[in-house]
C-alpha positions in Angstrom: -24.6 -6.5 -17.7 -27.2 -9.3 -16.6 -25.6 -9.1 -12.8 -26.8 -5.3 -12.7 -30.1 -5.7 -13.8 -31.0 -8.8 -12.0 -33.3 -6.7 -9.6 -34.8 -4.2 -12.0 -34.8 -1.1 -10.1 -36.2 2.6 -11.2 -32.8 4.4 -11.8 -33.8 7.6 -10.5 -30.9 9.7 -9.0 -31.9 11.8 -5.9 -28.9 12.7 -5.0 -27.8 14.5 -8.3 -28.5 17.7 -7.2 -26.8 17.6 -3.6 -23.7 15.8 -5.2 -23.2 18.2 -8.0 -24.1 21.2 -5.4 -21.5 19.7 -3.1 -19.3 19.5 -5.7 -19.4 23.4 -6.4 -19.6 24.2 -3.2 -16.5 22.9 -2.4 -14.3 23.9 -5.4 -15.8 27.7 -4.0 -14.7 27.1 -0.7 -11.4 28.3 -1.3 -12.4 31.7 -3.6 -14.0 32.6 -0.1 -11.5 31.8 1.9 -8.7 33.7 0.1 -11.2 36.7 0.6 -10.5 36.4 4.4 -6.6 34.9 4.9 -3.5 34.2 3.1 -2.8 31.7 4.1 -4.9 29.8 0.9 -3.3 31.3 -2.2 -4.6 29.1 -5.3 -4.5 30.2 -8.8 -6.3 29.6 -11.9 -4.3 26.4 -12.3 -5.4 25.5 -8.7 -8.9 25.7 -9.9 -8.7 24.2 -13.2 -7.1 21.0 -11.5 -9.8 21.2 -8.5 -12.4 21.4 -11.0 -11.5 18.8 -13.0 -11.1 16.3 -10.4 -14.5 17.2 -8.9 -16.4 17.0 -12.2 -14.4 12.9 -12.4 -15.6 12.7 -9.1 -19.6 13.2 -9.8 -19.2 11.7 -13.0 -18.3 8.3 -11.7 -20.9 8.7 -9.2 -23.6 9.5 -12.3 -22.5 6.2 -13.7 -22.6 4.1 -10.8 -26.2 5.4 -10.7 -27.1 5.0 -14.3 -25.4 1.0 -14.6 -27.4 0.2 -10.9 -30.7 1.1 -9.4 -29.6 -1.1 -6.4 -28.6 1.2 -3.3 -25.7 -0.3 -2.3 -23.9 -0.4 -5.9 -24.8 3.4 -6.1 -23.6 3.8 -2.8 -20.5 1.6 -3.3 -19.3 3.6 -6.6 -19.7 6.8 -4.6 -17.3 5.6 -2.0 -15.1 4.2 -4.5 -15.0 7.3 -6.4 -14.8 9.7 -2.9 -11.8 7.6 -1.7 -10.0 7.9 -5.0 -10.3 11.5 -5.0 -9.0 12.1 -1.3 -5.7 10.0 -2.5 -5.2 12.3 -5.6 -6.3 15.5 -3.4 -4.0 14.3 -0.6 -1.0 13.4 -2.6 -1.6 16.7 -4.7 -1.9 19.1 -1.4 0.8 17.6 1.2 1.9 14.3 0.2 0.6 11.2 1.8 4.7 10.4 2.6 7.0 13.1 3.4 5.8 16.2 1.1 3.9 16.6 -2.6 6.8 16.2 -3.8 7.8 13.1 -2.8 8.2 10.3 -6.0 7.4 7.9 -3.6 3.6 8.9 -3.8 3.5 8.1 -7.5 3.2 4.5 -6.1 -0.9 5.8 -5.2 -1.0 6.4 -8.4 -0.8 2.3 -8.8 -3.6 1.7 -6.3 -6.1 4.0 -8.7 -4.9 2.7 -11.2 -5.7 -0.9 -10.4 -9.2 -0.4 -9.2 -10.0 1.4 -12.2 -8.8 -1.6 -14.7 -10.1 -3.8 -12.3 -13.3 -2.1 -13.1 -12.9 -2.3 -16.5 -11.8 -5.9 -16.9 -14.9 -6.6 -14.5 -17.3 -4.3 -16.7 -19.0 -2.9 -13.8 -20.0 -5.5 -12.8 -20.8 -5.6 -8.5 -18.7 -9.0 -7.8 -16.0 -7.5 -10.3 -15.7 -4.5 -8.6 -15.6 -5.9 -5.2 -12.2 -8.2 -6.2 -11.1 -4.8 -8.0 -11.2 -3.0 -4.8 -10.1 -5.6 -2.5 -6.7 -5.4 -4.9 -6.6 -2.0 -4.4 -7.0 -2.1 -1.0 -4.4 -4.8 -0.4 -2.0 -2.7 -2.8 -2.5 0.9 -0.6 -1.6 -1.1 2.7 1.6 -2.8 0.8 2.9 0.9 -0.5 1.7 2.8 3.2 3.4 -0.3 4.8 6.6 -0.2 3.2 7.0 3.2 4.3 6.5 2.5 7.6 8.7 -0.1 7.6 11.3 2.3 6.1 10.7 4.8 8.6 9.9 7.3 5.8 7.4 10.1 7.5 5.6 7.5 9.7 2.8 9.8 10.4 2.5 9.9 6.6 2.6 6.0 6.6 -0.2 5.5 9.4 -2.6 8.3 7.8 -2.1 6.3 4.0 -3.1 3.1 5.5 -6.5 4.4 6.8 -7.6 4.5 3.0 -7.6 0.8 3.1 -10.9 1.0 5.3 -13.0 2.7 2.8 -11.8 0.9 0.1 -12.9 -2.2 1.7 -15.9 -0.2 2.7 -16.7 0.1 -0.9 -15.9 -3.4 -1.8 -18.5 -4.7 0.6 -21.0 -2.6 -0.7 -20.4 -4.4 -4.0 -20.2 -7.6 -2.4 -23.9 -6.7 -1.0 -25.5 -5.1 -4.4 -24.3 -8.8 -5.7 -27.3 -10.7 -3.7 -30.1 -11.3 -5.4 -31.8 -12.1 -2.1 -31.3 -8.9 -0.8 -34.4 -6.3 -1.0 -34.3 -2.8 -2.1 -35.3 -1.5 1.3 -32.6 -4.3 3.0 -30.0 -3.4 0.7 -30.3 0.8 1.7 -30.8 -0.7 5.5 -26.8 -2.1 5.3 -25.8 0.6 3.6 -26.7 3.1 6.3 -25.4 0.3 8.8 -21.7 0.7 7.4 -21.8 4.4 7.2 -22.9 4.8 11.0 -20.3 2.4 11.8 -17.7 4.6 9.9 -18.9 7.9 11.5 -18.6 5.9 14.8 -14.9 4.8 13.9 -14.0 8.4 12.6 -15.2 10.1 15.4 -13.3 7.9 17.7 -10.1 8.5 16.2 -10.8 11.9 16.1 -11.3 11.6 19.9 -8.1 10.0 20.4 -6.0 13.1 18.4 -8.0 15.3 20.1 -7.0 13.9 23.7 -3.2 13.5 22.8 -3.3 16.6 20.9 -5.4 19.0 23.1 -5.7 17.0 26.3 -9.6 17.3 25.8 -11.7 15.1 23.7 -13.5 18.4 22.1 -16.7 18.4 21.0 -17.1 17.2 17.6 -15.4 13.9 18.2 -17.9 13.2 20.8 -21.0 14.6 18.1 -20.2 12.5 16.2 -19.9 9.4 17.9 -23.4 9.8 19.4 -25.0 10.8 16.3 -23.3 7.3 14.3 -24.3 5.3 17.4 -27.7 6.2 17.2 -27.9 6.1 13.4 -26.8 2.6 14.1 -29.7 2.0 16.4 -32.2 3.2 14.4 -31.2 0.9 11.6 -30.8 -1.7 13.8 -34.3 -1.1 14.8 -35.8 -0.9 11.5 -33.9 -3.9 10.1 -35.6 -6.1 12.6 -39.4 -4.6 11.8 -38.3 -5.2 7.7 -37.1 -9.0 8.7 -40.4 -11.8 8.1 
């Protein structure tokens, strides 16, 4: 575990209590809404499955934190873990082609499934895990692209193949905790750099269902892209007053 620890780093976790608040907050998002409509309807089983795929979820972000102090191998196992949970959640709600219950979907199961042995094989390790998610990556455009190519549910298709940005997302973050050359202050600087840049690209699509959906780009869309543009400024700016 010598690549982990070649910058030693104070392995404090900040974050616990907003990602494990998070966490609960969101599995009791539903328990309020079925106070208010019926149109959400889950049972104890519901529950038991949400809960257990939340507690994975802030699990494998605990560990990211306790094998790397660096910020962008914290924040790479966070996205790694966040995307895997949206395919499960996805798949397990509506199906990412056709409906839940779809056999075709099981084929997600092959992308997890890969990153996680990639993982393994690569014990952790950041240049490991970036190859492990690249695969993964590669392997969730090959399943959403056969589909398209298929015509099975090409709305399905498109939306599956969107994953493949925040797995690469997360495999750059790897790729950066990897440099030794990299500071602890330059390190968080990038990482805040690829999320504005993904709040930018969100918003914009959003923007673009919003016009072809509603004929009006709506509000949030446009939030959003301000806020991520000037997030990106700002660390713009302060990467330039950290560089010698």
């Amino acid at each position: 575990m010598t690549e982990l620890t070649a910058r030693p780093e104070p392995r404090r976790n900040p974050l616990r209590w907003w990602v494990w608040g998070g966490a609960a907050g969101l599995l009791l998002l539903p328990l309020i809404a079925m106070q208010f409509t019926r149109e959400v309807d889950w049972d104890g089983a519901d529950f038991a499955v949400m809960a257990v795929m939340l507690a994975v979820l802030c699990g494998l972000y605990e560990l990211g934190a306790w094998l790397g102090g660096a910020p962008a191998y914290r924040a790479g196992m966070g996205m790694a873990a966040g995307t895997g949970f949206l395919v499960v959640w996805v798949n397990l709600a509506v199906g990412m082609i056709g409906s839940e219950d779809n056999p075709y979907n099981l084929n997600f199961g092959l992308v997890l499934l890969i990153g996680l042995v990639g993982a393994l094989l690569a014990r952790f390790r950041p240049r490991g895990m970036a190859l492990a998610l690249v695969a993964a990556a590669a392997l969730q455009a090959l399943v959403a692209g056969i589909a398209l190519v298929a015509g099975w549910d090409p709305q399905g298709a498109i939306l599956s193949s969107g994953f493949v940005v925040p797995w690469l997302s997360a495999a750059w973050l790897f790729h950066v905790s990897a440099n030794p050359q990299l500071s602890h202050a330059q390190q968080k600087l990038k990482v805040h750099g690829l999320l504005s840049l993904l709040l930018v690209g969100l918003g914009g699509l959003l923007l673009v269902l919003m016009v072809v959906v509603e004929s009006e780009p709506g509000l949030v869309p446009l939030v959003m892209i301000t806020v991520g543009v000037a997030w990106f400024l700002a660390t713009r700016y302060r990467n330039r007053r950290l560089a010698p």
